[in-house]
Tab-separated table of C-alpha atoms in Angstrom:
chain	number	residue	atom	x	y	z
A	161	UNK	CA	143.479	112.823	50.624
A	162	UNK	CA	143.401	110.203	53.173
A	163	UNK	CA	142.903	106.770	53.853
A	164	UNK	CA	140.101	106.323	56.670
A	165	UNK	CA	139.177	103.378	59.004
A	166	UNK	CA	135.988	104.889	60.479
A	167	UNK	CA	133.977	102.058	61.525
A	168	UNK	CA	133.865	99.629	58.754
A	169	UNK	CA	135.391	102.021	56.094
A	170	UNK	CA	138.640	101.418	54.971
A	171	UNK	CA	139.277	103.421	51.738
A	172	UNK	CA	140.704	106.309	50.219
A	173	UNK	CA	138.338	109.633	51.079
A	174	UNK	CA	138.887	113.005	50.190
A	175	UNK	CA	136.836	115.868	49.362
A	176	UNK	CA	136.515	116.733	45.633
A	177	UNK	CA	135.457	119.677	44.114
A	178	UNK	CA	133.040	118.936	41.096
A	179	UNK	CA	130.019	120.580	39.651
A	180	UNK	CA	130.624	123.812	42.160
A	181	UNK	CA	130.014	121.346	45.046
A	182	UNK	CA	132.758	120.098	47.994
A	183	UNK	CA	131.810	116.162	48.005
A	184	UNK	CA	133.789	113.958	50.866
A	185	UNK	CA	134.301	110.688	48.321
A	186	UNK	CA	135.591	107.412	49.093
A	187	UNK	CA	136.607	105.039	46.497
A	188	UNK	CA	138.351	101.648	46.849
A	189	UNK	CA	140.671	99.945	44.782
A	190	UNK	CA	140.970	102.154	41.978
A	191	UNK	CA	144.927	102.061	41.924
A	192	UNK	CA	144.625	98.414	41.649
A	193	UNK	CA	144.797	96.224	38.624
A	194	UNK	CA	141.479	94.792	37.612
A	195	UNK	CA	139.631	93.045	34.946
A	196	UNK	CA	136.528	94.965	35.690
A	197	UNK	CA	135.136	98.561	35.394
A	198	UNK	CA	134.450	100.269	38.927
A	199	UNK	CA	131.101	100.645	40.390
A	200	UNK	CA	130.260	104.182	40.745
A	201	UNK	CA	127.365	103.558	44.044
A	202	UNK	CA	124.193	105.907	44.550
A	203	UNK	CA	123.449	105.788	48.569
A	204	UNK	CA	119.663	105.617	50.040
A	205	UNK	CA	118.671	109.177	51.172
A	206	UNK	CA	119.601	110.439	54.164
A	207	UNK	CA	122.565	107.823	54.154
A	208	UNK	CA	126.396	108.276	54.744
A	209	UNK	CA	129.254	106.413	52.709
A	210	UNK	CA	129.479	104.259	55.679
A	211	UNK	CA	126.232	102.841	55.547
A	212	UNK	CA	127.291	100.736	52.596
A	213	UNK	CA	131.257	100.567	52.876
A	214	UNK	CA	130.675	96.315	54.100
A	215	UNK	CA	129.507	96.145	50.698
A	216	UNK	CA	132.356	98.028	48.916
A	217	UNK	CA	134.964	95.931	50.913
A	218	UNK	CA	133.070	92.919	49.909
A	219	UNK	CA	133.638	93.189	46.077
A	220	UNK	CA	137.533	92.758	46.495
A	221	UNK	CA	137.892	92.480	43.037
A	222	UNK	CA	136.734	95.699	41.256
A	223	UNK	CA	137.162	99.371	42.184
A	224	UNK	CA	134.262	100.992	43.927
A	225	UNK	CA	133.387	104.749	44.235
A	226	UNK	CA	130.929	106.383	46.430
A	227	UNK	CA	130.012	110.209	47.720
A	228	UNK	CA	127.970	112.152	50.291
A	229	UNK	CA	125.711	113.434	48.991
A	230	UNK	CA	125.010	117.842	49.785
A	231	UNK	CA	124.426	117.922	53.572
A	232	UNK	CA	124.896	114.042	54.095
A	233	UNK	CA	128.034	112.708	55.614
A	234	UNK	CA	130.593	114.850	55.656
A	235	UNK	CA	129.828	116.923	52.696
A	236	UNK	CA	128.814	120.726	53.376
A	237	UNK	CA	125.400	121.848	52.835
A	238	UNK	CA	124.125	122.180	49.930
A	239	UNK	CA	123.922	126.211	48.811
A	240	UNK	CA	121.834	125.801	46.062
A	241	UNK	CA	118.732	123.153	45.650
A	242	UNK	CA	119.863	120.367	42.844
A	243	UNK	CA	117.779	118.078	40.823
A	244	UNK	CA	118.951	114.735	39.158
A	245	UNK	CA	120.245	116.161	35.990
A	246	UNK	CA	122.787	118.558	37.781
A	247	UNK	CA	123.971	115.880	40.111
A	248	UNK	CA	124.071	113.579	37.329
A	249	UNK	CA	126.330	115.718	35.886
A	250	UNK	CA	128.689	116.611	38.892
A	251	UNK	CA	128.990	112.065	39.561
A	252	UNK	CA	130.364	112.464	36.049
A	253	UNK	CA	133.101	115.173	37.398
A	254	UNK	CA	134.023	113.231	40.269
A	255	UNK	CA	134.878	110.267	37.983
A	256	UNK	CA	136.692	112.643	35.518
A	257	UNK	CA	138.364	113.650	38.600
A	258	UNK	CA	139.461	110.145	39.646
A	259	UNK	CA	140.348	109.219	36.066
A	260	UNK	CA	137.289	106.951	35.820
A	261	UNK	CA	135.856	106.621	31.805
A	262	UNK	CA	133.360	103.697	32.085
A	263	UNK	CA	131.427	102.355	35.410
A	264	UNK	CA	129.171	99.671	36.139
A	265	UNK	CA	126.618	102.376	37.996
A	266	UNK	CA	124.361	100.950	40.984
A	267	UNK	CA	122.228	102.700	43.051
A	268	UNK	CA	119.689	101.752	46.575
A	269	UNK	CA	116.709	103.543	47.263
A	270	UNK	CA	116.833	106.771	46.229
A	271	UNK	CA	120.062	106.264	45.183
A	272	UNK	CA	118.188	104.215	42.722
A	273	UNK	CA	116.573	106.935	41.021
A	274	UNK	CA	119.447	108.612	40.368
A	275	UNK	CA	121.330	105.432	39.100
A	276	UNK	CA	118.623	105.219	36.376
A	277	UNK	CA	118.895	109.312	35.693
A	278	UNK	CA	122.724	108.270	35.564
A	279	UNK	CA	122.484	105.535	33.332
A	280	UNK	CA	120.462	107.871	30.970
A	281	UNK	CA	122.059	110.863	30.710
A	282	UNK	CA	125.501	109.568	30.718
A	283	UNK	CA	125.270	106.194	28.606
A	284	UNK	CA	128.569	106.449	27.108
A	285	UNK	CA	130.138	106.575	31.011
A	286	UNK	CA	127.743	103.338	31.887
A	287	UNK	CA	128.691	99.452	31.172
A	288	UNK	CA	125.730	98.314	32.986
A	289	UNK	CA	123.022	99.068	35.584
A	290	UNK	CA	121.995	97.813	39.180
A	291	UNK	CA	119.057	98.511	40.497
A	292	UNK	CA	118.335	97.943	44.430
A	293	UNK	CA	114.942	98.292	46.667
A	294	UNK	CA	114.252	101.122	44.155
A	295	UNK	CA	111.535	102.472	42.028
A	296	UNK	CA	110.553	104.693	39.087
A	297	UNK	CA	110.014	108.013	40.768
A	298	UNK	CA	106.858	109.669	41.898
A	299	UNK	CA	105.062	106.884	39.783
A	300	UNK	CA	105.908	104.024	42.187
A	301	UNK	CA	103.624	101.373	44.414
A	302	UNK	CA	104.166	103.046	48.007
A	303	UNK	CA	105.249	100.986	51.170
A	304	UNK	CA	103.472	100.254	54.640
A	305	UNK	CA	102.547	103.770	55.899
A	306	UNK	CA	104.064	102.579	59.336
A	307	UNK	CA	107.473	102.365	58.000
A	308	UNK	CA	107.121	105.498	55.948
A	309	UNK	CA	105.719	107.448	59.257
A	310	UNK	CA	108.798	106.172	60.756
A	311	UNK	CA	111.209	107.273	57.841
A	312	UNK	CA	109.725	110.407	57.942
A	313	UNK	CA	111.034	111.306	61.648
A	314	UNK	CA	114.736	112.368	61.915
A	315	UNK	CA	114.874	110.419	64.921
A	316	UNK	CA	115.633	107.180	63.114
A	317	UNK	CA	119.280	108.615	62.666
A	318	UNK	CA	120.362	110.824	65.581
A	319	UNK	CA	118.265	108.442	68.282
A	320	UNK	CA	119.666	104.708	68.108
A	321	UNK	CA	116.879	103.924	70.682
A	322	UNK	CA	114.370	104.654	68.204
A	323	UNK	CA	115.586	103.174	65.915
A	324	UNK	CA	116.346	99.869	67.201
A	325	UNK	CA	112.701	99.929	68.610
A	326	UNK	CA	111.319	101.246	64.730
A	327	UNK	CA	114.146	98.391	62.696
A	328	UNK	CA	111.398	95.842	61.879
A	329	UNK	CA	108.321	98.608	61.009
A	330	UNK	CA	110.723	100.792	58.904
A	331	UNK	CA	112.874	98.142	57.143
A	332	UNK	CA	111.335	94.210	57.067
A	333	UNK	CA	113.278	92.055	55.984
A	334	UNK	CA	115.601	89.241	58.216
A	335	UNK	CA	118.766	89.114	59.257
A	336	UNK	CA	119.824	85.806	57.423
A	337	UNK	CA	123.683	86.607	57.362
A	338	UNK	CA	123.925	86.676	61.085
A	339	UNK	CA	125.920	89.541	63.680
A	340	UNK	CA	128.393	91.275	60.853
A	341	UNK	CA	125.476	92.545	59.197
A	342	UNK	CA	122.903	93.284	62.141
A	343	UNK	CA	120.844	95.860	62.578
A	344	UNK	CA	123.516	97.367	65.709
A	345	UNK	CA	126.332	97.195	63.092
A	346	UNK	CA	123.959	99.167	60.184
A	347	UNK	CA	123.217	101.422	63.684
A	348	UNK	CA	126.511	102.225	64.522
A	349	UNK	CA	127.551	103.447	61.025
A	350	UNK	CA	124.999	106.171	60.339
A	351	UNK	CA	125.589	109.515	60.675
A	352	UNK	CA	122.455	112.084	60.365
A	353	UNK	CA	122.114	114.426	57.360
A	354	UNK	CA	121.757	117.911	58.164
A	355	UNK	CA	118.339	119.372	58.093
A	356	UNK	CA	118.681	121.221	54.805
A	357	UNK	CA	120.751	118.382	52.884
A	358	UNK	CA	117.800	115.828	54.133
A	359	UNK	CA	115.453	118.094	52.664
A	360	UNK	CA	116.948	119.192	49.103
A	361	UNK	CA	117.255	115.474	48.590
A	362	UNK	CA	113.305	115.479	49.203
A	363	UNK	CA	113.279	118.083	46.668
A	364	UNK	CA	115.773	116.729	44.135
A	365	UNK	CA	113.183	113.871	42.897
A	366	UNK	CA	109.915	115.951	43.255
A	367	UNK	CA	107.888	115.359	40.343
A	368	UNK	CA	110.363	112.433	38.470
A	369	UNK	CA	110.084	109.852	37.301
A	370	UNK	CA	111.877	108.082	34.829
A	371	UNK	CA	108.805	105.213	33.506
A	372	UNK	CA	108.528	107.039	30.216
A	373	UNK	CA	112.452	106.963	29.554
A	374	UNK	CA	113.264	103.088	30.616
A	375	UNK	CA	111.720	101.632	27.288
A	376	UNK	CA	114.760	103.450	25.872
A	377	UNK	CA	117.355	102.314	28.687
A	378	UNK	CA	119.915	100.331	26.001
A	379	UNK	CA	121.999	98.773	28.950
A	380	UNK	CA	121.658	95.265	30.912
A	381	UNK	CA	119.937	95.520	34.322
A	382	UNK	CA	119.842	94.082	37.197
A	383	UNK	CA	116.482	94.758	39.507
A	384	UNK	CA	116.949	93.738	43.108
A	385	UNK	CA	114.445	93.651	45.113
A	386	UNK	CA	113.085	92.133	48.808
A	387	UNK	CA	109.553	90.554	49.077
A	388	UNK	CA	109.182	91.731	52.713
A	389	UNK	CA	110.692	95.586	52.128
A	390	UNK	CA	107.927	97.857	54.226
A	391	UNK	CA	109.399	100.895	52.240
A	392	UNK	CA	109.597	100.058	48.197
A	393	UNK	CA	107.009	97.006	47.760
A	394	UNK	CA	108.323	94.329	45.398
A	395	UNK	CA	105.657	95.437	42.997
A	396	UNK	CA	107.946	98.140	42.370
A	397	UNK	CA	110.158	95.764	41.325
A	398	UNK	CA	108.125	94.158	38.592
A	399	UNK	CA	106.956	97.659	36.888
A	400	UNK	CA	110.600	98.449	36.487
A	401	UNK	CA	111.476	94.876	35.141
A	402	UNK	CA	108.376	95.251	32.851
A	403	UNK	CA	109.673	98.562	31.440
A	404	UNK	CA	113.425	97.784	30.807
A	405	UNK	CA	113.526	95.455	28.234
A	406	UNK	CA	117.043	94.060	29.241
A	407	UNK	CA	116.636	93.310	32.486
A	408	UNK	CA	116.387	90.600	35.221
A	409	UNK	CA	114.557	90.787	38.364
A	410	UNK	CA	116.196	89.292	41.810
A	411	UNK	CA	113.994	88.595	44.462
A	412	UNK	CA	115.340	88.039	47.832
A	413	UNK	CA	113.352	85.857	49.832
A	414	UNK	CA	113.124	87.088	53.439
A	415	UNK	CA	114.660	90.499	52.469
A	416	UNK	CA	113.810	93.859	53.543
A	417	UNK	CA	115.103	97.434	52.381
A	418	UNK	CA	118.245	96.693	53.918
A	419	UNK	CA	118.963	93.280	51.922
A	420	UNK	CA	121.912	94.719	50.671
A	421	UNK	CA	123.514	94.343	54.239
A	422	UNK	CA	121.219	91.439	56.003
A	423	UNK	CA	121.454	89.410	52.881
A	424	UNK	CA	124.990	90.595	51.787
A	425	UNK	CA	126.077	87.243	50.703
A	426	UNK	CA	123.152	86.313	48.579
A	427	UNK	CA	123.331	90.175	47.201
A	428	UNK	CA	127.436	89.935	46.424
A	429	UNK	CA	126.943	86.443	44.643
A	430	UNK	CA	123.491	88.088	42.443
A	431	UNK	CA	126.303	91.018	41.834
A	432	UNK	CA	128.910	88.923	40.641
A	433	UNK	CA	127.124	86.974	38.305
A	434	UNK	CA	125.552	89.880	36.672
A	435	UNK	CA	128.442	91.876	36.234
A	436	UNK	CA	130.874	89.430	35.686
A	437	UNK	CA	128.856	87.409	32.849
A	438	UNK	CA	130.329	88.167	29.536
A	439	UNK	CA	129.134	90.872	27.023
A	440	UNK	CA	126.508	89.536	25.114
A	441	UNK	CA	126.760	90.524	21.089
A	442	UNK	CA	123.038	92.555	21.660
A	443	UNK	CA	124.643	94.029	24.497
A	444	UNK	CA	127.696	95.047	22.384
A	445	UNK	CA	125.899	96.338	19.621
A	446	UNK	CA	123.961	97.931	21.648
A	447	UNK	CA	126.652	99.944	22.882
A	448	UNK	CA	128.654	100.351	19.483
């Protein structure tokens, strides 16, 4: 176990064995007293836990845990494919592992996806559900087929010339909360996924969705979304909203796929006031 100040990331990382997998984890906070659960964090695919840490260190006043993913990072390759079910399952061991019982769960992207597999297999582990620049599965609105093109091609993470060139086709959106959150800071904090992680996170949500399931999703949700994300169109957005019957839809004006770091201070504020506001007696019975 260490505490790491890589880049942006100042937390506690170590690697955790859970669900037969070696996971490099960072959390934040967790020692520290707190009048909120944690928020166990789902990253975009392809992304490392530094990619997101600004956010983490952000939300001073909860704990916050996050994991490479197989093959991302610094987690090994995956040996075996997984789907969202199994690494449902192993999230819930690294919490057991960190002593964690019940999470506010948020996810980005793909990370999304999972959040709501999360949130549904594990309801008893989940307080309440954020939902960013994400979408139900394979049944989803799809983006500008320049940006996807350009997600496609590895490039955008081991060539920061191509990516720079490829920021505005691949992610929309603009930079409202000025140089701590530019696109050279997002830059500077990936790492590339190996070849074989990248693609058994492909695999992982082949052929899900979760649209038939969300009618039955018993927690509060938040759905935030960007009206000028080139990869998960807003529309996306609404069908989730429309399909959760406890949930709220954030749009963030100006906002691309990467809201979550050009907007951070509009996203923090949406965060706070959804996870903050008191338990509602639906919400409570809900749960009993």
């Amino acid at each position: 176990m260490s505490a790491s100040n890589k880049g942006s990331l100042t937390a506690t990382v170590e690697m955790i064995e859970a669900g037969g997998r070696s996971l490099r984890v960072a959390h934040w906070r967790l020692g520290e007293k707190s009048n909120h659960p944690p928020i166990l964090f789902f990253n975009g695919i392809g992304a490392n836990i530094e990619a997101v840490a600004p956010l983490a260190e952000m939300l001073t006043e909860r704990g916050f845990v996050m994991f490479d993913m197989p093959g991302t990072g610094e987690s090994p390759d995956p040996v075996m494919p997984y789907n969202p079910f199994t690494m449902c399952w192993t999230a819930s061991q690294v919490l057991d592992h960190l002593g964690v019982e019940l999470c506010d769960v948020m996810g980005v992207s793909w990370g999304g996806a999972m959040a709501q597999h999360f949130a549904l297999q594990h309801p008893k582990r989940t307080r309440r559900l954020v939902l960013a620049a994400t979408t139900p599965g394979m049944l989803m609105v799809p983006g500008n087929p320049a940006a996807l093109s350009k997600m496609a091609d590895p490039r955008r993470y081991i060539d920061p010339e191509f990516m720079n060139e490829h920021f505005a086709t691949l992610y929309g959106g603009v930079d409202r909360d000025g140089a701590a959150h530019q696109k050279d800071s997002h830059i500077g904090r990936l790492k590339p996924p190996s070849p074989r992680g990248y693609l058994y996170q492909l695999l992982a949500m082949l052929g899900w969705t979760s649209l038939p399931a969300l009618p039955f999703l018993s927690k509060e949700v938040l759905i935030m979304m960007g009206d000028d994300d080139q990869i998960v169109p807003l529309i996306n957005g609404r069908i989730l909203a429309s399909a959760i019957r406890n949930s709220q839809l954030k749009v963030l004006k100006g906002g691309g796929h990467l809201f979550l770091l050009t907007h951070a201070d509009e996203s923090v504020e949406a965060l706070r006031d959804f996870l903050d506001a008191p338990d509602t007696s639906e919400e409570l019975g809900r749960a009993a």
